[in-house]
Short mmCIF file of C-alpha atoms in Angstrom, two decimals:
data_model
loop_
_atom_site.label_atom_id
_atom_site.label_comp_id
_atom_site.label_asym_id
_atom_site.label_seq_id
_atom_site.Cartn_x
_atom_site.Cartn_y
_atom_site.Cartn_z
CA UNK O 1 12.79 146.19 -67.65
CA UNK O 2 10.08 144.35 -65.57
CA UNK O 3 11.12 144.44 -62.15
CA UNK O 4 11.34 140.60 -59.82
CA UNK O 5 8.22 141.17 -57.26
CA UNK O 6 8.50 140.58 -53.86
CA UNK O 7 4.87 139.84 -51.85
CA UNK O 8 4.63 140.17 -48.23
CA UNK O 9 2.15 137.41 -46.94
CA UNK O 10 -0.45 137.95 -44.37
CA UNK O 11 -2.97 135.63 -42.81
CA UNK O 12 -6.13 136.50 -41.47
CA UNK O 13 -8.31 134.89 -39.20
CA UNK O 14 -11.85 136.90 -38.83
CA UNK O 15 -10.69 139.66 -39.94
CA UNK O 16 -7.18 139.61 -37.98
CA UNK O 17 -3.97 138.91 -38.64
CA UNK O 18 -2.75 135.49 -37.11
CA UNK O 19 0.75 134.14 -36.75
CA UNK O 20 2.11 137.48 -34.45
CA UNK O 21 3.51 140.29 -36.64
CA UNK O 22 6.37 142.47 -34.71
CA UNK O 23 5.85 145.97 -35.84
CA UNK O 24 7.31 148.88 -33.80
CA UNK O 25 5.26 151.94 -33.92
CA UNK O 26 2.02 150.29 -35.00
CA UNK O 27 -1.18 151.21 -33.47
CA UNK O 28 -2.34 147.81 -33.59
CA UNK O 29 -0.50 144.92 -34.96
CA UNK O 30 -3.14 142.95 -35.61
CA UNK O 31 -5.28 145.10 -38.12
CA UNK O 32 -4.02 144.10 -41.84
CA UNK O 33 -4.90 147.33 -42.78
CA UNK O 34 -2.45 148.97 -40.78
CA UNK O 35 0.28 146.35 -41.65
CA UNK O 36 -0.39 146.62 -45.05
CA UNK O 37 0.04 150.36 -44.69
CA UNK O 38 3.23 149.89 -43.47
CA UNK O 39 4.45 147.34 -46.37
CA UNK O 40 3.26 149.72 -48.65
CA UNK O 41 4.88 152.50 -47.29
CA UNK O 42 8.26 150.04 -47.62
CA UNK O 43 7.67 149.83 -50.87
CA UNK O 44 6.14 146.22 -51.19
CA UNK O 45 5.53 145.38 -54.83
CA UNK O 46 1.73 143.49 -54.19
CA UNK O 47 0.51 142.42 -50.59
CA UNK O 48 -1.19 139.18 -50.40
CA UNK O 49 -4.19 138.49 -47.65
CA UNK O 50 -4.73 134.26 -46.67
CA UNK O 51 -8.02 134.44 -45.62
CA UNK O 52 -8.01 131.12 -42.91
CA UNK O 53 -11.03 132.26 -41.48
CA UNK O 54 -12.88 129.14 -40.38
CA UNK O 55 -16.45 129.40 -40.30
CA UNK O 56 -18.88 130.51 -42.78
CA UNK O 57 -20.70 133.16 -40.88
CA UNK O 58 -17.78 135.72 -40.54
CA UNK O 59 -16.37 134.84 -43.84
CA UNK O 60 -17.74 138.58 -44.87
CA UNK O 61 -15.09 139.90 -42.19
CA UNK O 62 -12.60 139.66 -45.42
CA UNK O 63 -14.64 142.25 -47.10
CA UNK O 64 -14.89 144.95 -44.48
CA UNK O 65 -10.72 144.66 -44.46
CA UNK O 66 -10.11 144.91 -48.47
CA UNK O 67 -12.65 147.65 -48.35
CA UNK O 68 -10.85 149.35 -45.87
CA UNK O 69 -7.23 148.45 -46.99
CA UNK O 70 -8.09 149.97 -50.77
CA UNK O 71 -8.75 153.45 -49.11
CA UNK O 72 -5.27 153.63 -47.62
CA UNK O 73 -3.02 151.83 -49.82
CA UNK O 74 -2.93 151.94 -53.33
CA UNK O 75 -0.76 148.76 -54.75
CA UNK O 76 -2.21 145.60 -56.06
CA UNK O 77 -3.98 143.48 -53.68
CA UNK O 78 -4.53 139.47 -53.80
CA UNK O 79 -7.36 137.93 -51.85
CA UNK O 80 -7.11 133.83 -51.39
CA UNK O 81 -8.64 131.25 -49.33
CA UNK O 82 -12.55 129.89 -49.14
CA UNK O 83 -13.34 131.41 -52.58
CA UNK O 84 -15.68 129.24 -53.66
CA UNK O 85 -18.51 130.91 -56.26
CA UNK O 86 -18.37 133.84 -59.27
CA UNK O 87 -20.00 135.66 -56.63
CA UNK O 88 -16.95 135.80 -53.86
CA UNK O 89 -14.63 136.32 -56.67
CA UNK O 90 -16.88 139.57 -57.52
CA UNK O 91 -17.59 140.71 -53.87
CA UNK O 92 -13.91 140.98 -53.33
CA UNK O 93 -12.87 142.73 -56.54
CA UNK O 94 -15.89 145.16 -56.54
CA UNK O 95 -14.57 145.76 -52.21
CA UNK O 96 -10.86 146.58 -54.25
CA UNK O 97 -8.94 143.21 -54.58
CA UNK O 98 -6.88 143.32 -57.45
CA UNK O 99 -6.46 139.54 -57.66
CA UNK O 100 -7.70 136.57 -56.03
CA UNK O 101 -6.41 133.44 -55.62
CA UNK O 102 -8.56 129.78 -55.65
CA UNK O 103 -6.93 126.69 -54.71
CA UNK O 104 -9.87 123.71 -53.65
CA UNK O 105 -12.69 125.29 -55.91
CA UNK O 106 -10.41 124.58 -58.82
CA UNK O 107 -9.41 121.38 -57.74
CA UNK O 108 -12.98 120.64 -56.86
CA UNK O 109 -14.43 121.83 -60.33
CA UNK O 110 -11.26 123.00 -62.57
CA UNK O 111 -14.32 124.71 -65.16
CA UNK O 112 -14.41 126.96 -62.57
CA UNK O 113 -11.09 129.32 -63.34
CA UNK O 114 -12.48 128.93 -67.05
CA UNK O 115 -15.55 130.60 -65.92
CA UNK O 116 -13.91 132.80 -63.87
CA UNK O 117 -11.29 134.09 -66.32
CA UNK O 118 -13.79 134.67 -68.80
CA UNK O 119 -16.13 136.76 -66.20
CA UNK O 120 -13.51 138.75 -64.51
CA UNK O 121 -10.53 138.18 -66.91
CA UNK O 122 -7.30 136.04 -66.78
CA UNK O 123 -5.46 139.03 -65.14
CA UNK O 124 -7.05 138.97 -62.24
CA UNK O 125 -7.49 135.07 -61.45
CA UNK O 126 -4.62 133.45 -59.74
CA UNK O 127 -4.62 129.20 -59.41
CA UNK O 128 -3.00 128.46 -56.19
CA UNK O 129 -0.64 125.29 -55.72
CA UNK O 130 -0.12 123.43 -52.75
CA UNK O 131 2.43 120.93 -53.66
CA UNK O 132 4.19 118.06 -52.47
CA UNK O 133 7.29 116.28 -53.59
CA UNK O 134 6.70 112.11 -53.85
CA UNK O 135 9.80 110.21 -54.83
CA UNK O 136 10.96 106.80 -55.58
CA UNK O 137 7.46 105.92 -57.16
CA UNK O 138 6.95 107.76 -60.25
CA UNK O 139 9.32 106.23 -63.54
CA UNK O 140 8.40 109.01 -65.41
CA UNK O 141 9.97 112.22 -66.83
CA UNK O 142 12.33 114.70 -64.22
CA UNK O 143 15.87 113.26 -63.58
CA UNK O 144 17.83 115.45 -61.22
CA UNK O 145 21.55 115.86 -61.67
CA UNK O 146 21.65 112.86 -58.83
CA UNK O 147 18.98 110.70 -60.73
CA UNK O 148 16.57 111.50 -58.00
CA UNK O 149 12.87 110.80 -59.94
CA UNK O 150 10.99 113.40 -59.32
CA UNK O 151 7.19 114.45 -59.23
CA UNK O 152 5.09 116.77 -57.32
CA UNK O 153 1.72 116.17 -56.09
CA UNK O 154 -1.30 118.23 -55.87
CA UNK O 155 -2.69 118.79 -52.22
CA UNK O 156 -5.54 120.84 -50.86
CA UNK O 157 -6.58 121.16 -47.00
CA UNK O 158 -3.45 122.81 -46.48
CA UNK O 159 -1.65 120.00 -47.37
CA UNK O 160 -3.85 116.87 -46.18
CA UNK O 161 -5.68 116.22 -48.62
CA UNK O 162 -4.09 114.59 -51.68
CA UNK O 163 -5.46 115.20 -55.14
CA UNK O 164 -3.31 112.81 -57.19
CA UNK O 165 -3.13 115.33 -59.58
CA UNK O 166 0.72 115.77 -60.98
CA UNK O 167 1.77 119.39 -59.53
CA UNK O 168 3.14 120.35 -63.28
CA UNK O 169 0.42 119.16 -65.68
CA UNK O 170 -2.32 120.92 -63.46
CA UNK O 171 -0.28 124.25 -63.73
CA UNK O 172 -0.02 123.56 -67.73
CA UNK O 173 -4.31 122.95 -67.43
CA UNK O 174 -4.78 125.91 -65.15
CA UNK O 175 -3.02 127.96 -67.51
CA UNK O 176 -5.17 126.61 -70.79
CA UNK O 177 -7.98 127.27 -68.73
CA UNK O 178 -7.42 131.61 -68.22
CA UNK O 179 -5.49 131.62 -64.92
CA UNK O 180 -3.41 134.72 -65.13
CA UNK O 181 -0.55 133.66 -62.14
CA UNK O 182 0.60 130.64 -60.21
CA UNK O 183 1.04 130.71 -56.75
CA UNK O 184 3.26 128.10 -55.70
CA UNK O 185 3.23 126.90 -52.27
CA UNK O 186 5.79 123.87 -50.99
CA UNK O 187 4.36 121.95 -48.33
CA UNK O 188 7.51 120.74 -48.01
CA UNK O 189 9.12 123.99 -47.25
CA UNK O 190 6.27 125.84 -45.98
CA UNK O 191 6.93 127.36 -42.10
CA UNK O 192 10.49 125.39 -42.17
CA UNK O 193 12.40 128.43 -43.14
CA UNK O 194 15.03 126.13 -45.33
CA UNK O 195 14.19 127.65 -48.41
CA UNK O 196 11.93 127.36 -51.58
CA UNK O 197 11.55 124.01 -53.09
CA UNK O 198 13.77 124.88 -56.03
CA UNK O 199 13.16 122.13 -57.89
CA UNK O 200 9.93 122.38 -57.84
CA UNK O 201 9.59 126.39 -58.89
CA UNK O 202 11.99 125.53 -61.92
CA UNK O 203 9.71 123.29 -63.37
CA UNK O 204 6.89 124.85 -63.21
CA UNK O 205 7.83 128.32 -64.45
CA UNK O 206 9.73 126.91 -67.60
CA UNK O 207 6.67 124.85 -68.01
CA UNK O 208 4.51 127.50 -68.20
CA UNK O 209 3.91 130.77 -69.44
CA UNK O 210 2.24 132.73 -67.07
CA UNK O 211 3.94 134.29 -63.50
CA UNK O 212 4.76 132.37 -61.21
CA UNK O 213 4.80 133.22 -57.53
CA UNK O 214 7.55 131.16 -55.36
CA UNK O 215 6.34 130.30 -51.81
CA UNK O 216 6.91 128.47 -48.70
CA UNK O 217 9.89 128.16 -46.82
CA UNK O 218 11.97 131.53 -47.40
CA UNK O 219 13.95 132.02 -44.09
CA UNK O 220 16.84 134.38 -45.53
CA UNK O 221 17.69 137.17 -48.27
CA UNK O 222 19.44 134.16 -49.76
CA UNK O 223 16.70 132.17 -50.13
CA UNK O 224 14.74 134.67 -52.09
CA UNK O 225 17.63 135.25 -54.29
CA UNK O 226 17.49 131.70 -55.12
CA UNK O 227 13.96 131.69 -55.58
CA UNK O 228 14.73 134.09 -58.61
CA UNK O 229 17.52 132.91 -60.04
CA UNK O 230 17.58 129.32 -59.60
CA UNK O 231 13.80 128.67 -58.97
CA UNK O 232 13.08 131.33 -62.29
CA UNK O 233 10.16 133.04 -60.12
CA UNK O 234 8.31 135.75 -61.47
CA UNK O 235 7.64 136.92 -58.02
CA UNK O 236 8.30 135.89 -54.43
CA UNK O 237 5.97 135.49 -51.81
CA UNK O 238 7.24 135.64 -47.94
CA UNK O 239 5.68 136.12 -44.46
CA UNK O 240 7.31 135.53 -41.45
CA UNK O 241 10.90 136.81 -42.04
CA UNK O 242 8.95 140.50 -43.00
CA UNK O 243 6.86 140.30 -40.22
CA UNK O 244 9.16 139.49 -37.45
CA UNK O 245 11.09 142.23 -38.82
CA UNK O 246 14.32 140.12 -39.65
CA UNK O 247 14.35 142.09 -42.53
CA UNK O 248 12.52 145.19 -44.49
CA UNK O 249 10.97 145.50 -47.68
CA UNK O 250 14.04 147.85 -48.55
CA UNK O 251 16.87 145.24 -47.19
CA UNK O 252 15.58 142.50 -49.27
CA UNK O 253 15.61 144.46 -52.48
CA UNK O 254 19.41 146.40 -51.63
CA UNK O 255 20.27 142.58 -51.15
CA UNK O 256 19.01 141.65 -54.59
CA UNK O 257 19.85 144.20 -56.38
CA UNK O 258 23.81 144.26 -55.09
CA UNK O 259 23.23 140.15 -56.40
CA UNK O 260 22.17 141.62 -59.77
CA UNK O 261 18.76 140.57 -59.07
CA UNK O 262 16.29 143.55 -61.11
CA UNK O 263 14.05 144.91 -58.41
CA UNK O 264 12.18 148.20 -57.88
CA UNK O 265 13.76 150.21 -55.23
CA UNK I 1 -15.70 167.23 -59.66
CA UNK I 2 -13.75 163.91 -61.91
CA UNK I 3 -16.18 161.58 -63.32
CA UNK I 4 -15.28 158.30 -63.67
CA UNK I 5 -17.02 155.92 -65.94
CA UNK I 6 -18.68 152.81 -64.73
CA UNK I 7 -19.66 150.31 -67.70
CA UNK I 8 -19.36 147.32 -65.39
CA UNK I 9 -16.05 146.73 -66.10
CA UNK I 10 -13.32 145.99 -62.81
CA UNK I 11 -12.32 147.83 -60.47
CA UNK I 12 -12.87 151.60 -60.09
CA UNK I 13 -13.12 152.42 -56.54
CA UNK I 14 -9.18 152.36 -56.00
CA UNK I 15 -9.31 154.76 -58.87
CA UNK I 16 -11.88 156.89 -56.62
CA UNK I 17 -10.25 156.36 -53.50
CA UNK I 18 -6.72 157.63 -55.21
CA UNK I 19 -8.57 160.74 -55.76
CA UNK I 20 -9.98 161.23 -52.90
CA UNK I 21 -6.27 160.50 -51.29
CA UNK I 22 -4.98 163.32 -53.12
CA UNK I 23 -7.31 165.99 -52.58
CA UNK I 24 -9.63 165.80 -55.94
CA UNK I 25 -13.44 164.71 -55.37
CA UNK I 26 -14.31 162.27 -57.75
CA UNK I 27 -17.07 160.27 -58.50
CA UNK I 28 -17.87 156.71 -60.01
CA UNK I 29 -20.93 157.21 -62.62
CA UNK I 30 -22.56 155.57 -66.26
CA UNK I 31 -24.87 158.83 -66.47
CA UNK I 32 -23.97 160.68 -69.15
CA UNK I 33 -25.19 164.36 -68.16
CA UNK I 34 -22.62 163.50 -64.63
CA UNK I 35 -20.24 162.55 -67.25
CA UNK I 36 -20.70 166.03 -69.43
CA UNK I 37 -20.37 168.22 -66.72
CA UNK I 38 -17.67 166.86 -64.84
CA UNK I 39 -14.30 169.08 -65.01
CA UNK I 40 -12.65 165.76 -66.01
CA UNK I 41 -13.30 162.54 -67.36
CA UNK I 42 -11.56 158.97 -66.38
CA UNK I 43 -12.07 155.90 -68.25
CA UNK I 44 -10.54 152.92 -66.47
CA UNK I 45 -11.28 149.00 -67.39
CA UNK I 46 -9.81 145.76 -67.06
CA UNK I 47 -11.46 142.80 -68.87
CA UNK I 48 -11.72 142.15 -72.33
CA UNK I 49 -11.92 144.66 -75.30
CA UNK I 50 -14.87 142.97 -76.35
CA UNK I 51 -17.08 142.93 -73.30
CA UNK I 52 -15.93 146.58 -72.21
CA UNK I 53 -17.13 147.68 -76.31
CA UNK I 54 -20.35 146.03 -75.52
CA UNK I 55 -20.76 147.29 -72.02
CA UNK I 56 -19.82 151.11 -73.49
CA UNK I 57 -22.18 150.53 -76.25
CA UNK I 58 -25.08 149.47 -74.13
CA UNK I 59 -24.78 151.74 -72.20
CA UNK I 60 -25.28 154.61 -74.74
CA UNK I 61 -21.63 155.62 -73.47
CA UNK I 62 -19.76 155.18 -76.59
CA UNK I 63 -20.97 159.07 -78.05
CA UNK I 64 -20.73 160.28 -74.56
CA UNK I 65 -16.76 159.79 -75.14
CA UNK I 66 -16.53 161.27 -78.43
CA UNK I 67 -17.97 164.13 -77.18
CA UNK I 68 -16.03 164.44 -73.85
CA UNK I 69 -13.09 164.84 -76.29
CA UNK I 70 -14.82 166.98 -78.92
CA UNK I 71 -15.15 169.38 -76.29
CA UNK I 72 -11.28 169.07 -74.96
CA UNK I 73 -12.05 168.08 -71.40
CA UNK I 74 -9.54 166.48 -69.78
CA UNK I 75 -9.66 162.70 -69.91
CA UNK I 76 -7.81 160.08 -68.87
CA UNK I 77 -7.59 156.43 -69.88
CA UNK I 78 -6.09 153.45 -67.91
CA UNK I 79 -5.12 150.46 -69.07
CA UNK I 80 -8.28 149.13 -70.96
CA UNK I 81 -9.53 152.59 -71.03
CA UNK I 82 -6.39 153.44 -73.00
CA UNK I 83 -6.87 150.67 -75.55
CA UNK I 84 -10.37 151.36 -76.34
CA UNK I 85 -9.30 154.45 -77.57
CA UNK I 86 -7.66 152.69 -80.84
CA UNK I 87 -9.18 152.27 -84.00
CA UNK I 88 -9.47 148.36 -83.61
CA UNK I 89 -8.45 145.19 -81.48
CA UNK I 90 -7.33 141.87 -82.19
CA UNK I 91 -7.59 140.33 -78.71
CA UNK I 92 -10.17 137.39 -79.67
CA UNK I 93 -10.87 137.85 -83.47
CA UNK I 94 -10.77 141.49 -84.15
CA UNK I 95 -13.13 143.79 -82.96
CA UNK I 96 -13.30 147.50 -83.50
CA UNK I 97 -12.70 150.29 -80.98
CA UNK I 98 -13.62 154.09 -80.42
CA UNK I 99 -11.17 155.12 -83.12
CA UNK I 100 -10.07 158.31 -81.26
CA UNK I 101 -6.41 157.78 -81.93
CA UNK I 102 -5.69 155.61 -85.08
CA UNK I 103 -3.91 152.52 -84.59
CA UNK I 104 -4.13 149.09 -83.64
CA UNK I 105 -3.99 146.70 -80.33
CA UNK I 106 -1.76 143.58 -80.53
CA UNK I 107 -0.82 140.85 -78.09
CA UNK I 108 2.66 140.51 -76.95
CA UNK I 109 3.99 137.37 -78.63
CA UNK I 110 7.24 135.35 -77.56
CA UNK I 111 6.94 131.30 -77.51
CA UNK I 112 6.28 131.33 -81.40
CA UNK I 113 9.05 128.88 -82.61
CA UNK I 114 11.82 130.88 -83.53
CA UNK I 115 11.37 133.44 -81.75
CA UNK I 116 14.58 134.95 -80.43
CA UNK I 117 12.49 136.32 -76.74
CA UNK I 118 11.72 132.46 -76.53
CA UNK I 119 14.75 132.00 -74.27
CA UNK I 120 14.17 135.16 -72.32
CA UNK I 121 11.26 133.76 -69.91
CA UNK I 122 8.98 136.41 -70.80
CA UNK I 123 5.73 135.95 -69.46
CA UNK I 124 2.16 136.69 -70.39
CA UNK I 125 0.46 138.71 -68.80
CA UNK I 126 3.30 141.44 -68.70
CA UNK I 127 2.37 141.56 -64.89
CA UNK I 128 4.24 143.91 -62.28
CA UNK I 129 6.71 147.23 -62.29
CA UNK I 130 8.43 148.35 -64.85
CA UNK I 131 9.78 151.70 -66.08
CA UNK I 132 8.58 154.21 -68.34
CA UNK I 133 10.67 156.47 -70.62
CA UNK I 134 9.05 159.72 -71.01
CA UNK I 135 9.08 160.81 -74.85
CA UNK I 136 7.09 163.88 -74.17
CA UNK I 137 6.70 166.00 -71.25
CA UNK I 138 3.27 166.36 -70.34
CA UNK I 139 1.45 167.89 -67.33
CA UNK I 140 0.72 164.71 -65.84
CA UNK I 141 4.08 164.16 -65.57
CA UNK I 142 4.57 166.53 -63.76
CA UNK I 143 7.58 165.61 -60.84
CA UNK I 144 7.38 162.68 -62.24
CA UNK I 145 11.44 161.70 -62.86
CA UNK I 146 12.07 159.51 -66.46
CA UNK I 147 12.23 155.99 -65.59
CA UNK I 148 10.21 155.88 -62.91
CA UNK I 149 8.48 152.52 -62.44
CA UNK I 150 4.52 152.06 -62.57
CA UNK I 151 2.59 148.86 -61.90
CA UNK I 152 1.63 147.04 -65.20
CA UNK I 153 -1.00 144.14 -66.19
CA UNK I 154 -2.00 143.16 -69.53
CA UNK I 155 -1.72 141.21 -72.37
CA UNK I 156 -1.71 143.59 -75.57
CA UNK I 157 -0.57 146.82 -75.86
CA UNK I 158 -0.95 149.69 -78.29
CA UNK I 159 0.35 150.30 -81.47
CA UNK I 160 -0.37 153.95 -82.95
CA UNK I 161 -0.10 155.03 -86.76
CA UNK I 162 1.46 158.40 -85.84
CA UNK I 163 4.50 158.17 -83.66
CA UNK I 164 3.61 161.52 -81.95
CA UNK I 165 0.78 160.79 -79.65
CA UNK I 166 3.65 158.44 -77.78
CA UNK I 167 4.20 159.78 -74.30
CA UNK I 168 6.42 156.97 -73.05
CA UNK I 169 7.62 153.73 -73.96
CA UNK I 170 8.17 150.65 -71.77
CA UNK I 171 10.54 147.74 -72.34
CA UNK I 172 9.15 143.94 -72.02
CA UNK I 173 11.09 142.16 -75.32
CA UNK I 174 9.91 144.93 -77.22
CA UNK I 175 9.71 148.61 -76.86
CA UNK I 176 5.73 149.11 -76.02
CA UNK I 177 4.11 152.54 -76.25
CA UNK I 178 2.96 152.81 -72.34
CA UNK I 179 1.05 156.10 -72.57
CA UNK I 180 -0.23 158.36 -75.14
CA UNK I 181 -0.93 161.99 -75.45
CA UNK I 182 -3.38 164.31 -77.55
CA UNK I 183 -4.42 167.45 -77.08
CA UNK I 184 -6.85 167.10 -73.78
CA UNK I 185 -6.11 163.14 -74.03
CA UNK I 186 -3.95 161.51 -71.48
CA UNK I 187 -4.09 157.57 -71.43
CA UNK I 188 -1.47 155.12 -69.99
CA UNK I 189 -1.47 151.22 -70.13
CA UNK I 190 0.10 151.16 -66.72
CA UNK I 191 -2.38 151.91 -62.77
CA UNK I 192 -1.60 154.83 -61.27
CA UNK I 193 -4.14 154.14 -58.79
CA UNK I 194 -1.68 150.91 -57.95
CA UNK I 195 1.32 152.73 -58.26
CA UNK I 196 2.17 153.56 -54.94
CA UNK I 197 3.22 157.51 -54.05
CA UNK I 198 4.30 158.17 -57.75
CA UNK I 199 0.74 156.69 -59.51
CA UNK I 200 -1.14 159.29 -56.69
CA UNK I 201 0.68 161.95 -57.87
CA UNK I 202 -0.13 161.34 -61.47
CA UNK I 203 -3.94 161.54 -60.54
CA UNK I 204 -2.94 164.89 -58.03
CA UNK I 205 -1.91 166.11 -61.66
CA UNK I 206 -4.22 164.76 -63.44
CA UNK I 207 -6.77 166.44 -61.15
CA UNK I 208 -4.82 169.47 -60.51
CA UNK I 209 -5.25 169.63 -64.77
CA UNK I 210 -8.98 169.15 -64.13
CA UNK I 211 -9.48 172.23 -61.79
CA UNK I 212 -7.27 174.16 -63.60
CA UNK I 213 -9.91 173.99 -66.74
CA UNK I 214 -12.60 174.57 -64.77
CA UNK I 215 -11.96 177.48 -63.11
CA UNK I 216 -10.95 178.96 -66.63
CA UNK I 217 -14.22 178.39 -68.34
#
């Protein structure tokens, strides 16, 4: 049976990682190729790199590290943020990405997966989702069990920019146009540790049929759990409650799996 | 010394580096005298059938193969590189492959209608670990327990005419063959080069298989 995936998170700034990650016994805590060593060696089913590196000029740096991280550790690798041309999407595969993930450029031109999926194949192009929930205005469609109307909105910029795109129909699009994987990112629930927007995960991953990745806002073994069960994610994505060490790799999974969650221990 | 074959296709230097990791030298290479001479012979790929034919056949590659096996060095095939090897494909119309091991590709279906894996949430691509059940023993396998669990990605999967080139099988709604064996032939639909400390020993063997040949010629 396939296994539930669960995807450490790290961000990188200039070829560092930001946001401080507590490792014991780590020659430096701040290389992502020696973290990712270490998730590997927990048995991490993917690692994911956020590339937040600002300016253009050092936007190479992300290079160096996959380079670097694919002669050490040998599970599949996403790359996302500033991926903007054909050409990024090949730099990073050809340095050993296994995946990358766009999020404005398809926004900004959505022929741009299309073209992508068709160069590099679907399996290796993921459509990231920064969503929102807006209430009270939409009469359309999703009823909750309190007759809350629901929609979710498109947003870019890390959540400042709005798109007005509707957070399900684009994931439907993405997917008719060769994205192989939806990453799913609440700005809602990202950094508040309260959980994934369940809601939200549900109806995208019945609406589609690709994987979908559950992210933002896992602060507990719980909340992944839920992710999985209740949300239906193919995967779950987490950072901070890995890095700070709250919990392993290995915890998680004896946590899910005693839940009669199927994971890969 | 492995070979492994560039035709433009993906990712091959985690396939090199996996090598490397374990102790075999291996190269990545699309000249065919490297190719002949090397003590073993990897064909990787991820993309589509179609391209990777064309990119095989442009490359004057495509006889190169055929007589990599005709002379029973060791080769392996990974993911792509393992589907090639059927007769034909029907990812995108239906387009015809090496023909070294008779059979056919198909894509997993399981949102037709009535479909009874409809309500099983199966997605497409079959993306992440699963395990294999080992049908034959084969060197590569060596210490490697049954059910062990390999990192998968991909779309179609392999269907061969004769039941005893299977090497495993893998579960996703239906029972998939995920490797095949023949003779000096080796080629799994799952990475070992992405499969963690079991998928590097499968190249150790694979390369340990490799040496083994060439120090008996």
């Amino acid at each position: 049976m396939l296994t539930r995936r669960i995807i450490p998170c790290l961000d990188v700034k200039d070829g560092r990682v930001v946001k401080g990650v507590k490792f014991l016994n780590l020659r430096d805590a701040g290389d992502p190729v020696d973290v990712a060593e270490i998730y590997d060696r927990e048995g991490a089913d993917e690692i994911t790199f956020l590339d937040i590196t600002a300016s253009h000029e050092n936007r190479n740096i992300i290079i160096d590290v996959v380079y670097r991280t694919a002669e050490r550790v040998f599970m599949p690798l996403t790359v996302g943020g500033g991926i903007r041309t054909l050409d990024d999407i090949r730099n990073l595969l050809k340095a050993g990405a296994d995946k990358v993930s766009v999020n404005t450029a398809a926004v900004n031109d959505p022929e741009f997966v299309k073209r992508a999926s068709e160069r590099f194949g679907s399996q290796c192009i993921v459509v990231a989702i920064d969503a929102k929930k807006i209430s009270g205005q939409w009469s359309e469609k999703l009823r909750t069990p309190n007759s809350e109307l629901l929609r979710w909105e498109v947003f870019t910029h890390g959540g400042r920019n709005s798109t007005g795109l509707d957070a399900i129909e684009w994931a439907k699009r993405m997917e008719d146009y060769g994205a192989g994987e939806i990453l799913l990112t609440s700005m809602d629930r990202d950094g508040t540790k309260e959980g994934y927007d369940i809601e939200l995960t549900r109806n995208i991953s019945e609406a589609v049929g690709i994987p979908v990745i559950a992210s933002g806002g896992a602060g507990n073994l719980q909340h992944l759990y839920d992710g999985f069960m209740e949300g239906k994610a193919d995967a779950v994505l987490a950072a901070s409650i890995f890095h700070y060490r709250e919990y392993t790799i290995k915890e998680a999974k004896e946590f899910l799996r005693a839940k009669g969650v199927n994971v890969r221990l | 010394m492995i070979a492994i074959i560039d035709y433009g296709m993906g990712d091959l230097r985690s396939v090199q580096k996996g090598f490397e990791k374990v102790g075999h030298d291996a190269i990545v290479t699309s000249n065919y005298k490297d190719i002949l001479s090397a003590d073993g012979v990897v064909l990787p790929g991820v993309g589509a059938f179609k391209d990777c034919m064309r990119n095989l056949r442009e490359g004057g590659l495509i006889d190169t193969i055929h007589k990599v096996i005709d002379d029973a060095k060791p080769f392996l095939g990974i993911c792509l590189g393992l589907q090639l090897l059927f007769t034909e494909s029907e990812e995108f119309g239906i387009h015809k492959g090496l023909n070294i091991i008779k059979g056919r590709v198909m894509k997993f279906s399981f949102n037709t209608p009535n479909s009874e894996l409809r309500t099983l949430n199966l997605k497409i691509p079959h993306m992440g670990w699963n395990n294999i059940g080992i049908k034959r023993r084969h060197p590569v396998f060596e210490n490697i327990p049954d059910n062990s669990y390999f990192y998968f990605v991909h779309s179609y999967y392999v269907i061969p005419e004769d039941d005893s080139v299977i090497a495993s099988t893998t579960d996703y709604g239906v029972e998939f063959v995920s490797s095949i064996s023949k003779d000096n032939l080796f080629a799994c639909q799952f990475h070992p080069e992405k499969s963690q400390e079991l998928g590097l020993r499968m190249l150790k063997n694979f390369g340990d298989i490799c040496s083994v040949n060439n120090s008996s010629n």
